[in-house]
CSV table of C-alpha atoms and ligand atoms in Angstrom, one decimal:
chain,number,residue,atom,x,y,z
A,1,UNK,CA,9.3,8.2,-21.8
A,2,UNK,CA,6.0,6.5,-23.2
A,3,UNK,CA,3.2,8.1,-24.0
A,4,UNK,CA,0.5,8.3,-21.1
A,5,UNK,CA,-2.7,9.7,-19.5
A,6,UNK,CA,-3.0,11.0,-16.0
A,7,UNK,CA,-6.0,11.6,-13.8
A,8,UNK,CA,-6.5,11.5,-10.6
A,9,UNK,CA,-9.9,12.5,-9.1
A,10,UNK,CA,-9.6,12.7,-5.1
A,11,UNK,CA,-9.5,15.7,-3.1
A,12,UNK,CA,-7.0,16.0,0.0
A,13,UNK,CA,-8.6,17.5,3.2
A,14,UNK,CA,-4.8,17.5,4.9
A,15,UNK,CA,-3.9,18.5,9.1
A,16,UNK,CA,-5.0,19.3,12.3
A,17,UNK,CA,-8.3,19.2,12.8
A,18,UNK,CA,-9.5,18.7,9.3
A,19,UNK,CA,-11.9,16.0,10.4
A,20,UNK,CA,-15.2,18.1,10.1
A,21,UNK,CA,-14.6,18.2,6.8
A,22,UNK,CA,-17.0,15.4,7.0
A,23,UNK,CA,-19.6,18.1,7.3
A,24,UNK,CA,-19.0,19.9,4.0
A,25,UNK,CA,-17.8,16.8,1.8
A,26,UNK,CA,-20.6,13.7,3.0
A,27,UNK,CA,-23.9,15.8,2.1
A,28,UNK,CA,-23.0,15.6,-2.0
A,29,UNK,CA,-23.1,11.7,-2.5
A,30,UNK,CA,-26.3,11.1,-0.3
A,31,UNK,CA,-26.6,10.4,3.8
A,32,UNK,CA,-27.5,6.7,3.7
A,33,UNK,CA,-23.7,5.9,5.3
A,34,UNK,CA,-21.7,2.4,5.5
A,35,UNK,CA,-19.0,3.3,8.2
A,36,UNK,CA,-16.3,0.9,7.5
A,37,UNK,CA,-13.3,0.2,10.1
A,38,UNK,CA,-11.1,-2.2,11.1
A,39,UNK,CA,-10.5,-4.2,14.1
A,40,UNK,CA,-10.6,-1.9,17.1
A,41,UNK,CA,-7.9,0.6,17.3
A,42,UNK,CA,-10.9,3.8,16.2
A,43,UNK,CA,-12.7,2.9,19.2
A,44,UNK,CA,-9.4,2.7,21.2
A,45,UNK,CA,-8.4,6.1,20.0
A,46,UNK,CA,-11.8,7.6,20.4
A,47,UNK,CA,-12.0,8.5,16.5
A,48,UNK,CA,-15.0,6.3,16.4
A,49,UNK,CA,-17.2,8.5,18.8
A,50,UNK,CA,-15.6,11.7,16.5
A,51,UNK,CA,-16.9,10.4,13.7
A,52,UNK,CA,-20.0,9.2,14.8
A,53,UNK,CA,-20.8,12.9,16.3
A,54,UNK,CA,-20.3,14.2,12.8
A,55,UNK,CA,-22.5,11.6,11.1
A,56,UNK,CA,-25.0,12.7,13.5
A,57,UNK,CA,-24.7,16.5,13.1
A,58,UNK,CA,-25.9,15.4,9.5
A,59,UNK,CA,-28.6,13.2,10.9
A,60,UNK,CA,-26.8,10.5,8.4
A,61,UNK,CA,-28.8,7.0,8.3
A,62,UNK,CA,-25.6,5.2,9.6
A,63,UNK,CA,-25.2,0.8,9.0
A,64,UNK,CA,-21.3,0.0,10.6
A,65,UNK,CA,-19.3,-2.6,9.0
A,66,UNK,CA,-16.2,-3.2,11.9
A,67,UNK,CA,-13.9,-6.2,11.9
A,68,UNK,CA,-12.3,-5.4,8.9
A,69,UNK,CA,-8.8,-7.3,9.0
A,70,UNK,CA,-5.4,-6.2,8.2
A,71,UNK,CA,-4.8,-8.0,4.6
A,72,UNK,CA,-8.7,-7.3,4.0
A,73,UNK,CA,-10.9,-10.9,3.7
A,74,UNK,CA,-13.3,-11.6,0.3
A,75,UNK,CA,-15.5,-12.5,3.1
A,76,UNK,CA,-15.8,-8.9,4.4
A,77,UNK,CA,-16.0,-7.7,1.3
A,78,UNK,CA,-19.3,-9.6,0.2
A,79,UNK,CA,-20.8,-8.3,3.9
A,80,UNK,CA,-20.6,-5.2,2.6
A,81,UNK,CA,-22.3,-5.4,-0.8
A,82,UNK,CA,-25.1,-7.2,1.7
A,83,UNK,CA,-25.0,-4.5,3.7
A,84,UNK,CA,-25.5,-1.7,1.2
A,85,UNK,CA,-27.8,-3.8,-1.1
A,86,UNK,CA,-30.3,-4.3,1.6
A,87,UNK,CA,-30.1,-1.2,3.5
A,88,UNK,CA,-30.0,0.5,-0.2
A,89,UNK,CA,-26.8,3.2,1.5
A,90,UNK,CA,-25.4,5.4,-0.9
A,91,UNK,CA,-22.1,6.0,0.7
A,92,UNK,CA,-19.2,4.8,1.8
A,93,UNK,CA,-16.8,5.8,4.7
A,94,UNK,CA,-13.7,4.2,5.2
A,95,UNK,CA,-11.9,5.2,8.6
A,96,UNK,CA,-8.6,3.5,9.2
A,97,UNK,CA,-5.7,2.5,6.9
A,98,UNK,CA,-4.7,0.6,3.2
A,99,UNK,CA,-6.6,-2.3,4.4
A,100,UNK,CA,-10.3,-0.7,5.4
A,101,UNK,CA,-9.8,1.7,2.0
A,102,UNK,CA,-9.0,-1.6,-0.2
A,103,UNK,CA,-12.0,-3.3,1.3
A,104,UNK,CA,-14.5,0.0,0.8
A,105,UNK,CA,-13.0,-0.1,-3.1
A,106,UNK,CA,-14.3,-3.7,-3.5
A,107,UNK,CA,-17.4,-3.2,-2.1
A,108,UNK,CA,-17.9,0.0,-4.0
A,109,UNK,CA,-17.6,-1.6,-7.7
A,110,UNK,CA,-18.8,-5.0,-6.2
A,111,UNK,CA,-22.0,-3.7,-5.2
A,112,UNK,CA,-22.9,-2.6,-8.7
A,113,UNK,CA,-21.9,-6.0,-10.1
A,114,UNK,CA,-24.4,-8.9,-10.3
A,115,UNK,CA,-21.5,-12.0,-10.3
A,116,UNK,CA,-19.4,-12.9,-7.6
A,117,UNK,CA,-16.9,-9.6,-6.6
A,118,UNK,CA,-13.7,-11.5,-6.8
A,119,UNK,CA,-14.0,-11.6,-11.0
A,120,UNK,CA,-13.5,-7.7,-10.8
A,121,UNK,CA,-10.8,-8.2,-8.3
A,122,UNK,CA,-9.0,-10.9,-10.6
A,123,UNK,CA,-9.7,-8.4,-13.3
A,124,UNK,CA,-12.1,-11.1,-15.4
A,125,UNK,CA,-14.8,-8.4,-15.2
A,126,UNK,CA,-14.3,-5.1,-15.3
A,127,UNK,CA,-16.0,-2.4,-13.1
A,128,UNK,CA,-19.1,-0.3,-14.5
A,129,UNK,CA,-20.1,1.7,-11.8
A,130,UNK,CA,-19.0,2.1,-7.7
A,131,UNK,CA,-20.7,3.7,-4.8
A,132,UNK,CA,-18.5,7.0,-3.7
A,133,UNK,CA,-16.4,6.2,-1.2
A,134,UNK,CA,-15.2,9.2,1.2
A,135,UNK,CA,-11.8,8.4,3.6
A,136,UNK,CA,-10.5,8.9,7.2
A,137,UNK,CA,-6.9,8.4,6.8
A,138,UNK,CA,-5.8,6.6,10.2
A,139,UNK,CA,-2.3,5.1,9.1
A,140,UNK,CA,0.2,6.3,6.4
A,141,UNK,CA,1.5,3.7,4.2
A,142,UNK,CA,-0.1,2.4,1.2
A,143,UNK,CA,-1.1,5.3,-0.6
A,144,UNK,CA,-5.0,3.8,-1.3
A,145,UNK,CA,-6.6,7.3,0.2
A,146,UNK,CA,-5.0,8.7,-3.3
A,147,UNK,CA,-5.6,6.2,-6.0
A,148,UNK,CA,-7.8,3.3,-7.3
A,149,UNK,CA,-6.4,0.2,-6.3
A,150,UNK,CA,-7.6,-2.2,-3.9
A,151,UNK,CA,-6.0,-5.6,-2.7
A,152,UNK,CA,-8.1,-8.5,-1.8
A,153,UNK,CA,-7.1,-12.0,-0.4
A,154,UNK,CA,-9.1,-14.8,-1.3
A,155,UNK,CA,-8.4,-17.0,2.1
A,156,UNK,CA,-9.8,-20.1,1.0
A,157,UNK,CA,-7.7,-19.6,-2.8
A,158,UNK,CA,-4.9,-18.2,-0.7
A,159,UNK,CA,-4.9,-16.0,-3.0
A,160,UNK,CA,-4.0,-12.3,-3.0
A,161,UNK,CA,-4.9,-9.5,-5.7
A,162,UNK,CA,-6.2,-6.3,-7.1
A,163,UNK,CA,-7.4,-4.5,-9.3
A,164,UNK,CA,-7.5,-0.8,-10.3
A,165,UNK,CA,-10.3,1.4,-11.4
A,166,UNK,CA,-10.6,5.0,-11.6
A,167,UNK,CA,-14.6,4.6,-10.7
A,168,UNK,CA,-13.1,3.8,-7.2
A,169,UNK,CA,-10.8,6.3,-6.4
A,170,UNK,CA,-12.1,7.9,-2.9
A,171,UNK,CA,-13.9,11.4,-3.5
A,172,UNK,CA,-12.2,13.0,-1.1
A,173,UNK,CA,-9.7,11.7,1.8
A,174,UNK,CA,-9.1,13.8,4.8
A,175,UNK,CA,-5.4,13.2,6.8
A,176,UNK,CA,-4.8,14.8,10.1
A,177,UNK,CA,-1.3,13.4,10.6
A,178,UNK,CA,-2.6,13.4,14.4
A,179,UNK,CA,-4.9,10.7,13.6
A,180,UNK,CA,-1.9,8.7,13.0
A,181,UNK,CA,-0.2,9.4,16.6
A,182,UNK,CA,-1.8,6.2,17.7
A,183,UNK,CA,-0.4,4.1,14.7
A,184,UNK,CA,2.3,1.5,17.5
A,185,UNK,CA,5.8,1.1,16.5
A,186,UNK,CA,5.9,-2.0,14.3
A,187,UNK,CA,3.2,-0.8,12.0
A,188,UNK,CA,4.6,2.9,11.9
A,189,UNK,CA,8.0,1.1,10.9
A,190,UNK,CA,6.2,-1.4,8.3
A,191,UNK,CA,4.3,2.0,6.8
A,192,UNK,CA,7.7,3.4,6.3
A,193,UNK,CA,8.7,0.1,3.8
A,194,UNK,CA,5.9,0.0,2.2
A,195,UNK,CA,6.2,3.9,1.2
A,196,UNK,CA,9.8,2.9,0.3
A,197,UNK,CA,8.9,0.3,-1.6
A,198,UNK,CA,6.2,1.7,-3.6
A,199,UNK,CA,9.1,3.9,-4.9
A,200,UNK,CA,11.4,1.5,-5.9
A,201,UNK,CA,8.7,-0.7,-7.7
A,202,UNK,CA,8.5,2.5,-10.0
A,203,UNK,CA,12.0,4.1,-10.0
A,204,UNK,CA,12.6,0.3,-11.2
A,205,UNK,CA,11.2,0.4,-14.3
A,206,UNK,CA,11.7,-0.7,-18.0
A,207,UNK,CA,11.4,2.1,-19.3
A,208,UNK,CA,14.2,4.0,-21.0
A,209,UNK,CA,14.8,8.0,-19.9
A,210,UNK,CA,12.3,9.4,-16.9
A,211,UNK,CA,14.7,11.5,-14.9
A,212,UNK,CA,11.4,13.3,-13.5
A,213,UNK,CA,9.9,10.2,-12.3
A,214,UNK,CA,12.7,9.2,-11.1
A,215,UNK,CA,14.0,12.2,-9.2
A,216,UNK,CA,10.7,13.2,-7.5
A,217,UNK,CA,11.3,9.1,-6.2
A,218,UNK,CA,14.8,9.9,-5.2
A,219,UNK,CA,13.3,13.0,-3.0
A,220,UNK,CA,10.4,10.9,-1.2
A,221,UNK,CA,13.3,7.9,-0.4
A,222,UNK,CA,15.2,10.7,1.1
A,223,UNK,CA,13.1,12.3,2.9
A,224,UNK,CA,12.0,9.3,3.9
A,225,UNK,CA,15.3,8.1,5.1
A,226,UNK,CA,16.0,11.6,6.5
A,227,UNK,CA,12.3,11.3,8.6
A,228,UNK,CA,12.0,7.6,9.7
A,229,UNK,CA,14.9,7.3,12.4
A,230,UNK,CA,13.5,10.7,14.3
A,231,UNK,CA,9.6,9.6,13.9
A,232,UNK,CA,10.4,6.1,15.3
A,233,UNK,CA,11.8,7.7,18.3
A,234,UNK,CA,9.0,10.3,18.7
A,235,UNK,CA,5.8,8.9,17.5
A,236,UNK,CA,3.4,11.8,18.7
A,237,UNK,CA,6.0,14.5,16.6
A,238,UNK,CA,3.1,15.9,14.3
A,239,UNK,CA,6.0,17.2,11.8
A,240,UNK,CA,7.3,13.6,11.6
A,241,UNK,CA,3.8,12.2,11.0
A,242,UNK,CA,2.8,15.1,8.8
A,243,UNK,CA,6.3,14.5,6.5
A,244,UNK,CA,5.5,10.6,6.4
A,245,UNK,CA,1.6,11.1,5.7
A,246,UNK,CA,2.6,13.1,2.6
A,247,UNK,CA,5.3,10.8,1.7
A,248,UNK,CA,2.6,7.6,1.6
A,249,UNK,CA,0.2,9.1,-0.4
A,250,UNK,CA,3.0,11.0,-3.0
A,251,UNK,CA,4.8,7.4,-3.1
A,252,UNK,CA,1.5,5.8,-5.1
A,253,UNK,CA,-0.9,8.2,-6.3
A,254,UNK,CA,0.3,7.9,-10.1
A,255,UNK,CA,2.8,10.8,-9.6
A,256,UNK,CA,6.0,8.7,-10.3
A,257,UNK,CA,4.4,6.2,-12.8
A,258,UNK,CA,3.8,8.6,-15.5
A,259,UNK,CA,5.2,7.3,-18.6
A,260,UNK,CA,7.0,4.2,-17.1
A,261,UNK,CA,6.5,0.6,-17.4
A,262,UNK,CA,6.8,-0.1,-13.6
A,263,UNK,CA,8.2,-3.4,-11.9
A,264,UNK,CA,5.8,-4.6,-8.7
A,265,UNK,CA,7.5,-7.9,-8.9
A,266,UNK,CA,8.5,-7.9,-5.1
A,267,UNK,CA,4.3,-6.7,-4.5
A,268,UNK,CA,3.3,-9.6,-6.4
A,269,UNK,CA,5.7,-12.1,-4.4
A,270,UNK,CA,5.2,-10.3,-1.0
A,271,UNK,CA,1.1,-10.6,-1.4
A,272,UNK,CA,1.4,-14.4,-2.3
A,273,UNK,CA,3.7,-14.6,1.0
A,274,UNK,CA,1.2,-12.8,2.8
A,275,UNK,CA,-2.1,-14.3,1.2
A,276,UNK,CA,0.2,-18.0,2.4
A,277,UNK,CA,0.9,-17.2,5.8
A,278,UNK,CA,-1.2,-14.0,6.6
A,279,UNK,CA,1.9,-11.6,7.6
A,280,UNK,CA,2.0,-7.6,7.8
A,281,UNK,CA,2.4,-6.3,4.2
A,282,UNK,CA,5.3,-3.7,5.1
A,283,UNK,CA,6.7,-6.7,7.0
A,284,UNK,CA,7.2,-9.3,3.9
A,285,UNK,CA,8.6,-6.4,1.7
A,286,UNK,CA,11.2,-5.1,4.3
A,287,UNK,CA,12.5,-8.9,4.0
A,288,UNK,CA,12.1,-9.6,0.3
A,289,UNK,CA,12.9,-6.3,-1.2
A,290,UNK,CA,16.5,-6.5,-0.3
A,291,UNK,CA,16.9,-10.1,-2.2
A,292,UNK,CA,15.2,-8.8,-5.4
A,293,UNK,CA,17.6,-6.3,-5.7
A,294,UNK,CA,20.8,-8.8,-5.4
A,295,UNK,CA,18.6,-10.3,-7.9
A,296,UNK,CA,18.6,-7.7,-10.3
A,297,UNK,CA,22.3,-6.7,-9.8
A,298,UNK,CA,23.6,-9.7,-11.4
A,299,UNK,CA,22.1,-8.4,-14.8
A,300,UNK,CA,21.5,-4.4,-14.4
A,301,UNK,CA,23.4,-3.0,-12.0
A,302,UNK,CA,23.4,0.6,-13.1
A,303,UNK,CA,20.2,1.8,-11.4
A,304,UNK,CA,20.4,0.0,-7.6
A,305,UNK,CA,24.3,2.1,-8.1
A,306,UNK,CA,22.6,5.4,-8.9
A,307,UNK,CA,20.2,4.5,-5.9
A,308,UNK,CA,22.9,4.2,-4.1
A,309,UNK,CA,25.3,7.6,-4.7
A,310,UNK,CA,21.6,9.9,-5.1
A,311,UNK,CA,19.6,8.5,-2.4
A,312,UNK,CA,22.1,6.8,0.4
A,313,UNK,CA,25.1,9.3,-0.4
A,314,UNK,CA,27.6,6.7,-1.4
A,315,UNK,CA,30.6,7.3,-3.2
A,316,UNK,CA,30.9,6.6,-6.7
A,317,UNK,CA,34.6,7.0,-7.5
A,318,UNK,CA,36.9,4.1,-8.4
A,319,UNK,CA,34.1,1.7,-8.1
A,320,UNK,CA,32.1,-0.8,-10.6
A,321,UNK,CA,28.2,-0.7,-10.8
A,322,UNK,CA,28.3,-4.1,-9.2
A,323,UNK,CA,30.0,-2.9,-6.4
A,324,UNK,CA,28.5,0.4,-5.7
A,325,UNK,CA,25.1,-1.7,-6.4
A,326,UNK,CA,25.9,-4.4,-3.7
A,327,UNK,CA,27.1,-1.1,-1.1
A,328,UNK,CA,23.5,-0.1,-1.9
A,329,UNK,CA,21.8,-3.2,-1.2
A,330,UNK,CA,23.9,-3.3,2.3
A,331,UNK,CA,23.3,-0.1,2.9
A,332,UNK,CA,19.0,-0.1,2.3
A,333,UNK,CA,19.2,-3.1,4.8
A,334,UNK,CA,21.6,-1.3,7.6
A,335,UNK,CA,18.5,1.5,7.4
A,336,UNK,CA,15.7,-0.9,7.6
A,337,UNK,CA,17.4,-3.1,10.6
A,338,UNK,CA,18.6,0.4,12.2
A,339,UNK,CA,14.6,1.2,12.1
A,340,UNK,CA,13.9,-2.1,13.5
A,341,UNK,CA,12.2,-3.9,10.7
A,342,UNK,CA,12.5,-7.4,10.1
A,343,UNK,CA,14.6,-9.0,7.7
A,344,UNK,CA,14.1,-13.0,7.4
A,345,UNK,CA,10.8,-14.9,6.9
A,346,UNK,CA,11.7,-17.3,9.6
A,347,UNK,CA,10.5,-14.0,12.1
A,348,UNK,CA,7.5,-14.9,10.7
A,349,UNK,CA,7.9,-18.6,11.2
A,350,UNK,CA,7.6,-19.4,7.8
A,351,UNK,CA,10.1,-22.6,6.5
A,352,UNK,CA,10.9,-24.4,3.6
A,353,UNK,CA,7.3,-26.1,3.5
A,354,UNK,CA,5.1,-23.2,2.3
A,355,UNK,CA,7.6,-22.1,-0.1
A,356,UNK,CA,6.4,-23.8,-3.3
A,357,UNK,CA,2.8,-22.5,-2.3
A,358,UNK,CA,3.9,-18.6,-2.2
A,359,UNK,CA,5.6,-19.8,-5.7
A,360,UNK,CA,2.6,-20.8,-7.4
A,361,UNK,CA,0.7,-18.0,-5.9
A,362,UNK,CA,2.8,-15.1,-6.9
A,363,UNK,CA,3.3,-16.8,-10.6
A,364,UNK,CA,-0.2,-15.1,-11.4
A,365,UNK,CA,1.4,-14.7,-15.0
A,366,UNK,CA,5.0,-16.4,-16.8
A,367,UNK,CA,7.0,-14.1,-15.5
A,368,UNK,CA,6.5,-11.5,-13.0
A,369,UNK,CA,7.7,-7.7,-13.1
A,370,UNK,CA,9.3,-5.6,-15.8
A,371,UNK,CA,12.6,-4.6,-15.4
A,372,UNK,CA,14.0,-8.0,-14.6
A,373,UNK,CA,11.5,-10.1,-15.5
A,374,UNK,CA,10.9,-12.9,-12.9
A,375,UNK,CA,10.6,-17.0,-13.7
A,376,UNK,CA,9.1,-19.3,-10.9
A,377,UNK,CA,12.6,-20.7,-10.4
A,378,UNK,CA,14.2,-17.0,-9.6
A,379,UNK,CA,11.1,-16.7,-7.5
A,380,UNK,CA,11.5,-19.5,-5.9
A,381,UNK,CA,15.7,-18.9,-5.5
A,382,UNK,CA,14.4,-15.4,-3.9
A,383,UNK,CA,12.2,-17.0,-0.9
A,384,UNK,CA,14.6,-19.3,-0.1
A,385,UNK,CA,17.1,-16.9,0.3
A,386,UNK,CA,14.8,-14.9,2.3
A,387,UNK,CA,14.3,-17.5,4.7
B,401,LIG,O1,-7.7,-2.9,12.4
B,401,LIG,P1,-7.4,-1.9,13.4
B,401,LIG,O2,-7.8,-2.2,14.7
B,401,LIG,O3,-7.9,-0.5,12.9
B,401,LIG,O4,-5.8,-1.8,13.5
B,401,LIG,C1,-5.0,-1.5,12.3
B,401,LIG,C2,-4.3,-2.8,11.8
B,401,LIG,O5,-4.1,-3.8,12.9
B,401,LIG,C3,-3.8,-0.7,12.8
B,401,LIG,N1,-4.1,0.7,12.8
B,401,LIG,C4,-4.4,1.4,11.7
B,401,LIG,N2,-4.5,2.7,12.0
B,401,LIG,C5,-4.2,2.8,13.4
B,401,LIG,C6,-3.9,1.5,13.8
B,401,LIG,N3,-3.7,1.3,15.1
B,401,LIG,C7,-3.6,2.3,16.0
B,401,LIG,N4,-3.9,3.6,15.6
B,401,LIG,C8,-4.2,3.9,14.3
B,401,LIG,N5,-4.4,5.2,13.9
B,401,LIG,O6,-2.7,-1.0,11.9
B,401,LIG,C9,-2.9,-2.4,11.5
B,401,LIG,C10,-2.6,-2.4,10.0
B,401,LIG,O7,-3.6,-1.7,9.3
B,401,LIG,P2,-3.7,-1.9,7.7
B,401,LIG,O8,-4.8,-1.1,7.2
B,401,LIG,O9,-3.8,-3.4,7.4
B,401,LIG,O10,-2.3,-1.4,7.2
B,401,LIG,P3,-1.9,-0.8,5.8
B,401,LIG,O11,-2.3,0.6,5.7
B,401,LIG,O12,-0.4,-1.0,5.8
B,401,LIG,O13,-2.6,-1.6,4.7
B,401,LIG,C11,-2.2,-2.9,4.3
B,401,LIG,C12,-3.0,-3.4,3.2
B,401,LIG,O14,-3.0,-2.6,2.1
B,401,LIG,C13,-2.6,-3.4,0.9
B,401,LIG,C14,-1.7,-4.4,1.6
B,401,LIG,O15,-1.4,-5.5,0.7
B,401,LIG,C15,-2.5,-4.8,2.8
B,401,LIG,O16,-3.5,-5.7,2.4
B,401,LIG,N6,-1.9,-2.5,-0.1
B,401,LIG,C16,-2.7,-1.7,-0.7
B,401,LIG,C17,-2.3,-0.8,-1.7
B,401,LIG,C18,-3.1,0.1,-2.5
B,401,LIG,N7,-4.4,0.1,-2.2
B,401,LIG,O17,-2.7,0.8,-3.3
B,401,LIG,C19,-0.9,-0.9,-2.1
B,401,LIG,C20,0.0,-1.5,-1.2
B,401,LIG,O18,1.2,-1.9,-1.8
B,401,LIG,C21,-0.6,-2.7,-0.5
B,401,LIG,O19,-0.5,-3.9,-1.2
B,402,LIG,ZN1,2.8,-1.8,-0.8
């Protein structure tokens, strides 16, 4: 294991009901609010008008920032620090899911930076100071209400990255699993990769002995696995919810990379796909992750096997690591097809043409990822075979 330092500064307001929370948790880092959402589904579900009444009972000074898109824009970002700057707010609240917390991150260190916000996300300048952010949990998938990244595409770059501070962690994020009853099918199913994933990017890694790590990831995969199938059938089950929230925010809060050198190789590639051809972030990983790990079988088996016989009960006796590896790979995408996510980028409608874009986009360094470290030609190999 190698040496580290863990910290992690948000408070969980978790279940039913924990929305007034607001109440208690808003009045410490000032009432001058930016409400941040995204496109429309808070005023669809009525959380808007909740949240709203709560701001009020505080007699908060309230500026709104909607709109925010899925795969959060630089664009929105620099409304915000406008926003904040000229109506001099000193808090943020983000209500909705990875994408509206990832944007309220950037605005939060951007706003106390005098250059353009996209150095800090390329990580040419470094953060000095953010305004608190506080969040509304709304979806359960990228882990952002518990930890300090934030993931920003650069349209007109086509260009997708973050950047991690601790200044930006939220203060406190509440999640009332029935918030997330609303979440529809395909984006409950691509939450349920991208918890997956997160795990894998870590359990993945290049570093040698972390059986902790690496067994606390074995127990989200299967609960996980053990969860998805009944949720997907019974999206208003608050257990199923509840299990899943959890899961998301236990997947990518630091818990399972202490002391390893994790992979994100497949994050990397997905958000060049993504920042290319603009497609739903659980979506691209459900289709690459698959192909990494054939990838990674040629050379090192021995882990996608142990995957394999911990996490989707196969059979170890009489077989090679190849072969119990390549069971595993078949068996990760029977599970993800069986849950109905996709698993080619031609669902997408993406071809051969954009290919050597997403390339040069996710080659943000040599090679990419640490267990297997990735060339622009494996890359490459890996999108086409994903087509
Ligand atoms: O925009 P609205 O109308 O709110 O609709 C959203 C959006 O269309 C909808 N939605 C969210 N909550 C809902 C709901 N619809 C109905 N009811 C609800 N309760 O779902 C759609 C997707 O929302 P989004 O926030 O984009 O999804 P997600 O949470 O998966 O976030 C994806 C973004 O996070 C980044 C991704 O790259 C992507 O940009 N990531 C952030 C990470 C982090 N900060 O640590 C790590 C991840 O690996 C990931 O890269
Ligand atoms: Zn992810």
């Amino acid at each position: 294991m190698d040496n580290f330092q863990f910290q992690n500064p948000t408070k969980l307001i978790f279940g039913k009901g924990t929305l007034k929370n607001l109440q208690s948790e808003i009045p410490a880092y000032g009432k001058r609010v930016l409400l941040l959402y995204g496109g429309g589904s808070i005023k669809r579900s009525g959380l808007y008008d909740q949240v709203m009444d709560q701001l009020k009972e505080l007699d908060a000074f309230v500026v709104e920032l909607g709109g925010v898109e899925p795969n959060p824009r630089l664009t929105t970002v620099n409304k915000g620090i406008s926003l904040i700057r000229e109506n001099k707010l000193d808090f943020i609240l983000a209500v909705g899911g990875g994408s509206v917390i990832d944007c309220a991150k950037s605005i939060a260190a951007g706003t106390h930076y005098e250059g353009d916000v996209w150095d800090i996300v390329i990580n040419k300048a470094v953060p000095v100071a953010a305004t608190p952010i506080g969040v509304v949990l709304t979806l359960a998938a990228t882990g952002s209400e518990m930890n300090g990244n934030s993931v920003i595409t650069n349209w007109e770059l086509k260009s997708k990255r973050y950047f991690g501070s601790i200044l930006v962690y939220p203060k406190f994020s509440i999640l009332d699993p029935e918030l997330t009853y609303s979440v529809p099918l395909d984006q409950t199913i691509y939450g349920i990769v991208d918890i997956m994933s997160h795990v894998f990017e870590q359990y993945f890694h290049a570093t040698e002995s972390a059986p902790i790590q690496e067994q606390i990831g074995e127990a989200i995969l299967r609960t996980v696995i053990e969860t998805a199938p009944k949720l997907v059938k019974e999206l208003n089950n608050y257990d199923y919810r509840a299990i899943m929230m959890l899961n998301g925010t236990l997947a990518l809060n630091g818990l399972l990379a202490m002391g390893v050198r994790t992979d994100w190789a497949t994050h990397n590639i997905e958000h060049a796909v993504s920042a290319v051809h603009d497609i739903p972030h659980g979506g691209g990983l459900a289709i690459l992750f698959p192909h990494w790990m054939e990838h990674v079988a040629k050379t090192r088996p021995e882990k996608i096997a142990q995957l394999g016989e911990r996490v989707f009960n196969l059979a170890k006796e009489g077989k090679s690591d190849a072969q119990l590896a390549a069971e595993t790979i078949a068996s990760l995408r029977a599970f993800w097809t069986s849950i109905g996510a996709p698993a080619t980028l031609s669902y997408y409608d993406i071809d051969e043409t954009e290919i050597e874009k997403m390339v040069e986009s996710a080659m943000i360094t040599p090679t990419i990822g640490s267990y297997v470290p990735l060339k622009a030609e494996d890359v490459r190999n890996l999108l086409r075979k994903s087509l």
